[in-house]
PDB file of C-alpha atoms in Angstrom:
ATOM      1  CA  UNK D   1     108.389  55.213  76.264  1.00 40.00           C
ATOM      2  CA  UNK D   2     109.490  54.936  80.104  1.00 44.00           C
ATOM      3  CA  UNK D   3     106.716  55.100  82.550  1.00 44.00           C
ATOM      4  CA  UNK D   4     106.142  58.345  84.216  1.00 44.00           C
ATOM      5  CA  UNK D   5     107.544  58.749  87.819  1.00 49.00           C
ATOM      6  CA  UNK D   6     104.657  58.477  90.376  1.00 58.00           C
ATOM      7  CA  UNK D   7     104.549  61.040  93.327  1.00 62.00           C
ATOM      8  CA  UNK D   8     104.548  59.562  96.670  1.00 68.00           C
ATOM      9  CA  UNK D   9     101.107  59.306  98.292  1.00 85.00           C
ATOM     10  CA  UNK D  10      99.649  62.328 100.204  1.00 88.00           C
ATOM     11  CA  UNK D  11      97.842  62.071 103.526  1.00 92.00           C
ATOM     12  CA  UNK D  12      95.746  65.004 104.451  1.00 94.00           C
ATOM     13  CA  UNK D  13      94.837  64.880 108.088  1.00 96.00           C
ATOM     14  CA  UNK D  14      92.261  67.017 110.225  1.00 97.00           C
ATOM     15  CA  UNK D  15      93.455  66.531 113.577  1.00 97.00           C
ATOM     16  CA  UNK D  16      96.738  65.972 115.271  1.00 97.00           C
ATOM     17  CA  UNK D  17      95.726  62.642 116.192  1.00 97.00           C
ATOM     18  CA  UNK D  18      95.213  61.689 112.590  1.00 97.00           C
ATOM     19  CA  UNK D  19      98.495  63.341 111.622  1.00 97.00           C
ATOM     20  CA  UNK D  20     100.230  61.021 114.362  1.00 97.00           C
ATOM     21  CA  UNK D  21      98.319  58.068 113.055  1.00 97.00           C
ATOM     22  CA  UNK D  22      99.833  58.725 109.439  1.00 96.00           C
ATOM     23  CA  UNK D  23     103.222  59.773 110.457  1.00 96.00           C
ATOM     24  CA  UNK D  24     103.557  55.986 112.226  1.00 95.00           C
ATOM     25  CA  UNK D  25     103.469  54.727 108.688  1.00 93.00           C
ATOM     26  CA  UNK D  26     107.018  53.643 107.515  1.00 92.00           C
ATOM     27  CA  UNK D  27     109.072  56.443 106.251  1.00 88.00           C
ATOM     28  CA  UNK D  28     106.042  59.046 106.456  1.00 91.00           C
ATOM     29  CA  UNK D  29     107.378  62.699 106.808  1.00 89.00           C
ATOM     30  CA  UNK D  30     105.333  65.694 107.750  1.00 91.00           C
ATOM     31  CA  UNK D  31     105.176  68.676 105.339  1.00 89.00           C
ATOM     32  CA  UNK D  32     103.877  72.302 105.922  1.00 87.00           C
ATOM     33  CA  UNK D  33     105.041  74.990 103.675  1.00 69.00           C
ATOM     34  CA  UNK D  34     107.629  72.427 101.913  1.00 66.00           C
ATOM     35  CA  UNK D  35     110.095  75.113 101.343  1.00 65.00           C
ATOM     36  CA  UNK D  36     112.681  72.798 102.807  1.00 62.00           C
ATOM     37  CA  UNK D  37     111.460  69.632 101.407  1.00 63.00           C
ATOM     38  CA  UNK D  38     111.365  71.321  97.683  1.00 59.00           C
ATOM     39  CA  UNK D  39     115.188  71.499  97.832  1.00 60.00           C
ATOM     40  CA  UNK D  40     115.755  67.977  99.185  1.00 58.00           C
ATOM     41  CA  UNK D  41     116.865  66.742  95.704  1.00 57.00           C
ATOM     42  CA  UNK D  42     119.773  69.259  95.844  1.00 59.00           C
ATOM     43  CA  UNK D  43     120.781  67.682  99.264  1.00 53.00           C
ATOM     44  CA  UNK D  44     120.547  64.323  97.511  1.00 62.00           C
ATOM     45  CA  UNK D  45     117.836  63.342 100.080  1.00 66.00           C
ATOM     46  CA  UNK D  46     115.354  60.762  98.873  1.00 69.00           C
ATOM     47  CA  UNK D  47     111.780  61.390  98.932  1.00 75.00           C
ATOM     48  CA  UNK D  48     109.514  60.034 101.675  1.00 75.00           C
ATOM     49  CA  UNK D  49     107.249  57.411 100.559  1.00 83.00           C
ATOM     50  CA  UNK D  50     104.302  59.239 102.203  1.00 89.00           C
ATOM     51  CA  UNK D  51     103.923  62.842 102.846  1.00 91.00           C
ATOM     52  CA  UNK D  52     101.642  64.094 105.679  1.00 94.00           C
ATOM     53  CA  UNK D  53     100.295  67.477 104.789  1.00 94.00           C
ATOM     54  CA  UNK D  54      99.574  69.383 107.963  1.00 96.00           C
ATOM     55  CA  UNK D  55      97.827  72.497 106.380  1.00 94.00           C
ATOM     56  CA  UNK D  56      94.259  71.101 107.081  1.00 95.00           C
ATOM     57  CA  UNK D  57      94.957  71.043 110.931  1.00 97.00           C
ATOM     58  CA  UNK D  58      93.161  74.297 112.257  1.00 96.00           C
ATOM     59  CA  UNK D  59      94.828  74.130 115.784  1.00 94.00           C
ATOM     60  CA  UNK D  60      98.271  74.394 114.104  1.00 97.00           C
ATOM     61  CA  UNK D  61      97.463  78.003 112.593  1.00 97.00           C
ATOM     62  CA  UNK D  62      97.074  79.451 116.354  1.00 96.00           C
ATOM     63  CA  UNK D  63      98.695  82.855 116.931  1.00 97.00           C
ATOM     64  CA  UNK D  64      97.696  84.238 120.282  1.00 97.00           C
ATOM     65  CA  UNK D  65      99.510  87.244 121.536  1.00 97.00           C
ATOM     66  CA  UNK D  66      98.820  88.625 125.091  1.00 97.00           C
ATOM     67  CA  UNK D  67     100.610  90.895 127.551  1.00 96.00           C
ATOM     68  CA  UNK D  68     101.888  87.915 129.404  1.00 97.00           C
ATOM     69  CA  UNK D  69     103.010  85.393 126.644  1.00 98.00           C
ATOM     70  CA  UNK D  70     102.825  84.480 122.878  1.00 98.00           C
ATOM     71  CA  UNK D  71     101.422  81.137 121.633  1.00 98.00           C
ATOM     72  CA  UNK D  72     102.229  80.238 118.221  1.00 98.00           C
ATOM     73  CA  UNK D  73     100.883  77.150 116.207  1.00 98.00           C
ATOM     74  CA  UNK D  74     103.636  75.223 114.361  1.00 97.00           C
ATOM     75  CA  UNK D  75     102.030  76.214 110.927  1.00 97.00           C
ATOM     76  CA  UNK D  76     102.243  80.152 111.478  1.00 97.00           C
ATOM     77  CA  UNK D  77     104.452  81.286 108.653  1.00 95.00           C
ATOM     78  CA  UNK D  78     107.373  83.600 108.759  1.00 94.00           C
ATOM     79  CA  UNK D  79     105.534  86.311 107.001  1.00 94.00           C
ATOM     80  CA  UNK D  80     102.452  86.113 109.362  1.00 96.00           C
ATOM     81  CA  UNK D  81     104.729  86.038 112.303  1.00 95.00           C
ATOM     82  CA  UNK D  82     106.408  89.169 111.409  1.00 94.00           C
ATOM     83  CA  UNK D  83     103.267  91.212 110.734  1.00 94.00           C
ATOM     84  CA  UNK D  84     101.474  89.796 113.738  1.00 96.00           C
ATOM     85  CA  UNK D  85     104.065  90.478 116.515  1.00 95.00           C
ATOM     86  CA  UNK D  86     103.725  93.665 118.286  1.00 93.00           C
ATOM     87  CA  UNK D  87     106.422  96.399 118.120  1.00 92.00           C
ATOM     88  CA  UNK D  88     107.612  95.459 121.572  1.00 95.00           C
ATOM     89  CA  UNK D  89     111.027  95.309 122.924  1.00 96.00           C
ATOM     90  CA  UNK D  90     110.900  92.132 124.585  1.00 97.00           C
ATOM     91  CA  UNK D  91     109.724  90.420 121.293  1.00 97.00           C
ATOM     92  CA  UNK D  92     111.943  92.322 118.717  1.00 97.00           C
ATOM     93  CA  UNK D  93     114.478  89.409 118.326  1.00 97.00           C
ATOM     94  CA  UNK D  94     111.711  87.058 117.053  1.00 97.00           C
ATOM     95  CA  UNK D  95     110.142  89.820 114.750  1.00 96.00           C
ATOM     96  CA  UNK D  96     113.382  90.614 113.314  1.00 96.00           C
ATOM     97  CA  UNK D  97     114.263  86.787 112.669  1.00 95.00           C
ATOM     98  CA  UNK D  98     110.909  86.288 111.049  1.00 95.00           C
ATOM     99  CA  UNK D  99     111.159  89.506 109.002  1.00 93.00           C
ATOM    100  CA  UNK D 100     114.662  88.891 107.787  1.00 90.00           C
ATOM    101  CA  UNK D 101     114.806  85.195 107.090  1.00 87.00           C
ATOM    102  CA  UNK D 102     115.538  83.997 103.538  1.00 78.00           C
ATOM    103  CA  UNK D 103     113.326  85.943 100.938  1.00 81.00           C
ATOM    104  CA  UNK D 104     109.865  87.150 100.670  1.00 82.00           C
ATOM    105  CA  UNK D 105     108.693  84.255  98.638  1.00 78.00           C
ATOM    106  CA  UNK D 106     110.047  81.680 101.307  1.00 84.00           C
ATOM    107  CA  UNK D 107     108.798  83.739 104.280  1.00 88.00           C
ATOM    108  CA  UNK D 108     105.267  83.595 102.764  1.00 88.00           C
ATOM    109  CA  UNK D 109     105.023  79.714 102.902  1.00 90.00           C
ATOM    110  CA  UNK D 110     107.881  78.638 105.374  1.00 91.00           C
ATOM    111  CA  UNK D 111     106.377  77.715 108.672  1.00 93.00           C
ATOM    112  CA  UNK D 112     107.540  77.880 112.384  1.00 95.00           C
ATOM    113  CA  UNK D 113     107.438  74.211 112.953  1.00 94.00           C
ATOM    114  CA  UNK D 114     109.242  73.459 109.700  1.00 91.00           C
ATOM    115  CA  UNK D 115     111.993  75.661 110.578  1.00 91.00           C
ATOM    116  CA  UNK D 116     112.536  74.242 113.916  1.00 95.00           C
ATOM    117  CA  UNK D 117     112.292  70.636 112.697  1.00 92.00           C
ATOM    118  CA  UNK D 118     114.797  70.857 109.807  1.00 87.00           C
ATOM    119  CA  UNK D 119     117.657  69.046 111.386  1.00 87.00           C
ATOM    120  CA  UNK D 120     119.804  69.755 108.266  1.00 83.00           C
ATOM    121  CA  UNK D 121     119.226  73.548 108.269  1.00 87.00           C
ATOM    122  CA  UNK D 122     122.101  75.003 110.378  1.00 91.00           C
ATOM    123  CA  UNK D 123     121.117  78.527 109.140  1.00 91.00           C
ATOM    124  CA  UNK D 124     117.382  78.867 110.596  1.00 91.00           C
ATOM    125  CA  UNK D 125     116.818  82.308 111.933  1.00 94.00           C
ATOM    126  CA  UNK D 126     113.610  81.460 114.218  1.00 96.00           C
ATOM    127  CA  UNK D 127     115.529  78.937 116.356  1.00 96.00           C
ATOM    128  CA  UNK D 128     118.282  81.421 117.812  1.00 97.00           C
ATOM    129  CA  UNK D 129     115.747  83.998 118.282  1.00 98.00           C
ATOM    130  CA  UNK D 130     113.345  81.528 120.379  1.00 98.00           C
ATOM    131  CA  UNK D 131     116.343  80.416 122.518  1.00 98.00           C
ATOM    132  CA  UNK D 132     117.145  83.838 123.527  1.00 98.00           C
ATOM    133  CA  UNK D 133     113.613  84.363 124.438  1.00 98.00           C
ATOM    134  CA  UNK D 134     113.300  81.430 126.753  1.00 98.00           C
ATOM    135  CA  UNK D 135     110.536  79.707 124.512  1.00 98.00           C
ATOM    136  CA  UNK D 136     109.153  76.286 125.040  1.00 98.00           C
ATOM    137  CA  UNK D 137     107.842  73.721 122.633  1.00 98.00           C
ATOM    138  CA  UNK D 138     104.956  71.625 122.745  1.00 98.00           C
ATOM    139  CA  UNK D 139     105.279  68.096 121.291  1.00 97.00           C
ATOM    140  CA  UNK D 140     102.436  65.696 120.549  1.00 97.00           C
ATOM    141  CA  UNK D 141     102.895  61.989 120.642  1.00 97.00           C
ATOM    142  CA  UNK D 142     100.479  58.915 120.805  1.00 96.00           C
ATOM    143  CA  UNK D 143     100.971  59.097 124.542  1.00 96.00           C
ATOM    144  CA  UNK D 144     100.070  62.589 124.901  1.00 97.00           C
ATOM    145  CA  UNK D 145     101.660  65.996 124.911  1.00 97.00           C
ATOM    146  CA  UNK D 146     104.909  67.216 126.288  1.00 96.00           C
ATOM    147  CA  UNK D 147     106.248  70.831 126.876  1.00 97.00           C
ATOM    148  CA  UNK D 148     110.135  71.048 126.372  1.00 97.00           C
ATOM    149  CA  UNK D 149     112.481  74.151 126.698  1.00 98.00           C
ATOM    150  CA  UNK D 150     113.663  75.134 123.237  1.00 97.00           C
ATOM    151  CA  UNK D 151     117.183  74.046 124.162  1.00 96.00           C
ATOM    152  CA  UNK D 152     115.930  70.497 125.080  1.00 97.00           C
ATOM    153  CA  UNK D 153     113.878  70.229 121.836  1.00 97.00           C
ATOM    154  CA  UNK D 154     116.822  71.005 119.671  1.00 96.00           C
ATOM    155  CA  UNK D 155     118.851  68.130 121.004  1.00 93.00           C
ATOM    156  CA  UNK D 156     115.942  65.774 120.720  1.00 92.00           C
ATOM    157  CA  UNK D 157     114.275  66.769 117.465  1.00 92.00           C
ATOM    158  CA  UNK D 158     116.192  63.924 115.683  1.00 87.00           C
ATOM    159  CA  UNK D 159     114.410  61.319 117.771  1.00 89.00           C
ATOM    160  CA  UNK D 160     112.141  58.645 116.064  1.00 88.00           C
ATOM    161  CA  UNK D 161     108.435  59.238 115.875  1.00 85.00           C
ATOM    162  CA  UNK D 162     105.763  59.453 115.597  1.00 96.00           C
ATOM    163  CA  UNK D 163     105.680  62.961 117.233  1.00 96.00           C
ATOM    164  CA  UNK D 164     104.682  66.367 116.021  1.00 97.00           C
ATOM    165  CA  UNK D 165     105.611  69.913 117.016  1.00 97.00           C
ATOM    166  CA  UNK D 166     102.298  71.509 117.608  1.00 98.00           C
ATOM    167  CA  UNK D 167     103.016  74.852 119.436  1.00 98.00           C
ATOM    168  CA  UNK D 168     105.634  77.178 120.478  1.00 98.00           C
ATOM    169  CA  UNK D 169     105.143  79.569 123.705  1.00 98.00           C
ATOM    170  CA  UNK D 170     107.188  82.665 124.594  1.00 98.00           C
ATOM    171  CA  UNK D 171     106.911  84.389 127.891  1.00 98.00           C
ATOM    172  CA  UNK D 172     106.732  88.184 128.131  1.00 98.00           C
ATOM    173  CA  UNK D 173     108.517  90.435 130.501  1.00 96.00           C
ATOM    174  CA  UNK D 174     110.709  93.501 131.162  1.00 95.00           C
ATOM    175  CA  UNK D 175     113.605  92.155 128.960  1.00 96.00           C
ATOM    176  CA  UNK D 176     114.731  93.796 125.737  1.00 97.00           C
ATOM    177  CA  UNK D 177     115.760  91.588 122.675  1.00 98.00           C
ATOM    178  CA  UNK D 178     117.410  91.946 119.330  1.00 98.00           C
ATOM    179  CA  UNK D 179     118.569  89.603 116.453  1.00 97.00           C
ATOM    180  CA  UNK D 180     121.602  90.271 114.450  1.00 97.00           C
ATOM    181  CA  UNK D 181     122.548  88.237 111.089  1.00 95.00           C
ATOM    182  CA  UNK D 182     125.338  88.461 108.403  1.00 91.00           C
ATOM    183  CA  UNK D 183     124.452  87.011 104.986  1.00 80.00           C
ATOM    184  CA  UNK D 184     127.233  86.275 102.726  1.00 64.00           C
ATOM    185  CA  UNK D 185     125.728  87.673  99.694  1.00 58.00           C
ATOM    186  CA  UNK D 186     122.893  90.135  98.740  1.00 47.00           C
ATOM    187  CA  UNK D 187     119.286  90.101 100.390  1.00 41.00           C
ATOM    188  CA  UNK D 188     117.783  86.442 100.092  1.00 45.00           C
ATOM    189  CA  UNK D 189     120.854  84.762 101.124  1.00 66.00           C
ATOM    190  CA  UNK D 190     121.041  82.677 104.199  1.00 83.00           C
ATOM    191  CA  UNK D 191     123.449  84.116 106.851  1.00 92.00           C
ATOM    192  CA  UNK D 192     127.035  82.845 107.932  1.00 93.00           C
ATOM    193  CA  UNK D 193     126.204  83.652 111.520  1.00 96.00           C
ATOM    194  CA  UNK D 194     123.350  84.819 113.562  1.00 97.00           C
ATOM    195  CA  UNK D 195     123.316  86.185 117.070  1.00 98.00           C
ATOM    196  CA  UNK D 196     120.127  86.679 119.342  1.00 98.00           C
ATOM    197  CA  UNK D 197     120.199  88.342 122.571  1.00 98.00           C
ATOM    198  CA  UNK D 198     117.696  89.389 125.326  1.00 98.00           C
ATOM    199  CA  UNK D 199     118.652  91.181 128.223  1.00 98.00           C
ATOM    200  CA  UNK D 200     117.474  92.412 131.454  1.00 97.00           C
ATOM    201  CA  UNK D 201     119.184  95.284 132.936  1.00 96.00           C
ATOM    202  CA  UNK D 202     119.542  96.883 136.454  1.00 95.00           C
ATOM    203  CA  UNK D 203     118.724 100.462 137.198  1.00 93.00           C
ATOM    204  CA  UNK D 204     122.435 101.175 136.725  1.00 92.00           C
ATOM    205  CA  UNK D 205     122.079  99.905 133.329  1.00 90.00           C
ATOM    206  CA  UNK D 206     124.158  96.813 133.950  1.00 96.00           C
ATOM    207  CA  UNK D 207     123.185  93.259 132.607  1.00 98.00           C
ATOM    208  CA  UNK D 208     121.039  91.404 135.230  1.00 98.00           C
ATOM    209  CA  UNK D 209     120.195  88.584 133.001  1.00 98.00           C
ATOM    210  CA  UNK D 210     121.235  87.653 129.489  1.00 98.00           C
ATOM    211  CA  UNK D 211     120.349  84.819 127.233  1.00 98.00           C
ATOM    212  CA  UNK D 212     122.429  84.607 124.093  1.00 98.00           C
ATOM    213  CA  UNK D 213     122.029  82.260 121.282  1.00 98.00           C
ATOM    214  CA  UNK D 214     124.123  81.775 118.031  1.00 98.00           C
ATOM    215  CA  UNK D 215     123.005  80.112 114.708  1.00 97.00           C
ATOM    216  CA  UNK D 216     124.582  79.088 111.502  1.00 96.00           C
ATOM    217  CA  UNK D 217     127.794  79.036 113.179  1.00 97.00           C
ATOM    218  CA  UNK D 218     127.939  75.219 114.154  1.00 97.00           C
ATOM    219  CA  UNK D 219     125.676  72.470 112.837  1.00 94.00           C
ATOM    220  CA  UNK D 220     122.668  73.457 114.997  1.00 95.00           C
ATOM    221  CA  UNK D 221     121.497  76.639 116.994  1.00 97.00           C
ATOM    222  CA  UNK D 222     122.479  76.820 120.540  1.00 97.00           C
ATOM    223  CA  UNK D 223     122.763  78.827 123.461  1.00 98.00           C
ATOM    224  CA  UNK D 224     126.008  80.761 124.138  1.00 98.00           C
ATOM    225  CA  UNK D 225     126.236  79.893 128.042  1.00 98.00           C
ATOM    226  CA  UNK D 226     129.790  81.187 128.431  1.00 98.00           C
ATOM    227  CA  UNK D 227     128.996  84.672 127.024  1.00 98.00           C
ATOM    228  CA  UNK D 228     125.922  84.832 129.437  1.00 98.00           C
ATOM    229  CA  UNK D 229     127.835  83.902 132.616  1.00 98.00           C
ATOM    230  CA  UNK D 230     130.479  86.423 131.817  1.00 98.00           C
ATOM    231  CA  UNK D 231     128.016  89.139 131.065  1.00 98.00           C
ATOM    232  CA  UNK D 232     126.490  89.355 134.412  1.00 97.00           C
ATOM    233  CA  UNK D 233     126.903  92.674 136.031  1.00 97.00           C
ATOM    234  CA  UNK D 234     128.563  94.118 133.100  1.00 98.00           C
ATOM    235  CA  UNK D 235     127.358  97.126 130.798  1.00 97.00           C
ATOM    236  CA  UNK D 236     125.926  96.281 127.288  1.00 95.00           C
ATOM    237  CA  UNK D 237     128.689  98.255 125.773  1.00 94.00           C
ATOM    238  CA  UNK D 238     131.120  95.488 127.043  1.00 97.00           C
ATOM    239  CA  UNK D 239     129.440  92.604 125.337  1.00 97.00           C
ATOM    240  CA  UNK D 240     131.112  92.773 122.194  1.00 97.00           C
ATOM    241  CA  UNK D 241     134.824  92.726 124.016  1.00 98.00           C
ATOM    242  CA  UNK D 242     133.409  89.641 125.985  1.00 98.00           C
ATOM    243  CA  UNK D 243     132.325  87.989 122.776  1.00 98.00           C
ATOM    244  CA  UNK D 244     135.822  87.802 121.522  1.00 98.00           C
ATOM    245  CA  UNK D 245     136.342  84.778 123.639  1.00 98.00           C
ATOM    246  CA  UNK D 246     134.733  82.064 121.522  1.00 97.00           C
ATOM    247  CA  UNK D 247     136.368  79.123 123.383  1.00 97.00           C
ATOM    248  CA  UNK D 248     133.893  76.126 123.108  1.00 96.00           C
ATOM    249  CA  UNK D 249     132.222  76.984 119.944  1.00 98.00           C
ATOM    250  CA  UNK D 250     133.034  74.630 117.035  1.00 97.00           C
ATOM    251  CA  UNK D 251     132.380  76.512 113.977  1.00 98.00           C
ATOM    252  CA  UNK D 252     131.579  74.719 110.708  1.00 97.00           C
ATOM    253  CA  UNK D 253     133.273  74.917 107.408  1.00 96.00           C
ATOM    254  CA  UNK D 254     130.920  74.920 104.250  1.00 91.00           C
ATOM    255  CA  UNK D 255     130.651  76.576 100.983  1.00 86.00           C
ATOM    256  CA  UNK D 256     129.195  79.845 102.201  1.00 87.00           C
ATOM    257  CA  UNK D 257     131.781  80.486 104.596  1.00 92.00           C
ATOM    258  CA  UNK D 258     134.809  78.899 106.510  1.00 95.00           C
ATOM    259  CA  UNK D 259     134.507  78.297 110.169  1.00 97.00           C
ATOM    260  CA  UNK D 260     137.182  80.850 111.150  1.00 97.00           C
ATOM    261  CA  UNK D 261     135.051  83.590 109.474  1.00 96.00           C
ATOM    262  CA  UNK D 262     131.913  82.577 111.391  1.00 97.00           C
ATOM    263  CA  UNK D 263     133.921  83.004 114.602  1.00 97.00           C
ATOM    264  CA  UNK D 264     135.540  86.365 113.697  1.00 97.00           C
ATOM    265  CA  UNK D 265     132.197  87.963 113.103  1.00 97.00           C
ATOM    266  CA  UNK D 266     130.490  87.019 116.255  1.00 98.00           C
ATOM    267  CA  UNK D 267     131.661  89.926 118.219  1.00 98.00           C
ATOM    268  CA  UNK D 268     130.603  92.238 115.527  1.00 97.00           C
ATOM    269  CA  UNK D 269     126.814  90.680 115.534  1.00 98.00           C
ATOM    270  CA  UNK D 270     126.887  90.810 119.356  1.00 98.00           C
ATOM    271  CA  UNK D 271     127.889  94.473 119.176  1.00 98.00           C
ATOM    272  CA  UNK D 272     124.901  95.056 116.792  1.00 97.00           C
ATOM    273  CA  UNK D 273     122.470  93.416 118.849  1.00 98.00           C
ATOM    274  CA  UNK D 274     123.725  94.957 122.009  1.00 97.00           C
ATOM    275  CA  UNK D 275     123.628  98.778 120.532  1.00 97.00           C
ATOM    276  CA  UNK D 276     119.994  97.751 119.410  1.00 96.00           C
ATOM    277  CA  UNK D 277     119.209  96.762 122.892  1.00 96.00           C
ATOM    278  CA  UNK D 278     120.592  99.882 124.107  1.00 94.00           C
ATOM    279  CA  UNK D 279     118.441 101.916 121.884  1.00 89.00           C
ATOM    280  CA  UNK D 280     115.502 100.334 123.293  1.00 77.00           C
ATOM    281  CA  UNK D 281     116.574 101.344 126.922  1.00 68.00           C
ATOM    282  CA  UNK D 282     117.846 104.954 126.259  1.00 62.00           C
TER     283      UNK D 282
END
């Protein structure tokens, strides 16, 4: 009889320092909820020779919410995040992203850190919301800890380790935010496109500052800087028309949707998010 396949070894660190030491092993990979790892065979990805399970690191479960900021440990799940966030207009985009991602089973185990570090996952919901909320990410390395704007982290997350995402911090303020997504099929499917917005309005209800982000459209989520620039001084109702100009966005073709379709639905998602923000400011 053929020998039974052996599972790769599992390391169970109790501190960030122990996790970094384990991640320095050749090919070692961090794992939290494992919702992304479990589908690795479908993506024809080899198993890591060593798994570093992070669940026992207490600091990574942090979920601190104050009137000034939100501090989230990397192991906070989507479900916990959706229930912990207050019903506040400035945080609404993140609450909607956490509550609407994937399906209930995945949301109960999928973590913030895993969602942000899955470089092959173009349709992650949390990343666009955090981009639109001007979040920062804390990274731990053997040399110490470093804070990065979310935008910078997303361009550097494929860097060789060892490193570990430990925390995300979100400032709070007078802005209003919203998150809009369009799944290709019924509930539980991943979206063909995502738009997250946060806007600060003048007393005349024109856009003073807009942060806009897209997800699922390109290979990685990113800010939509061109829309932000065009929107300054405009009414919220004009955003959908301004979003018709998608120059500079290279939409991806995939089994769930062609690139042209992702571009076509972006103005609709911008309109939905803008209308949600308008309702909060009425």
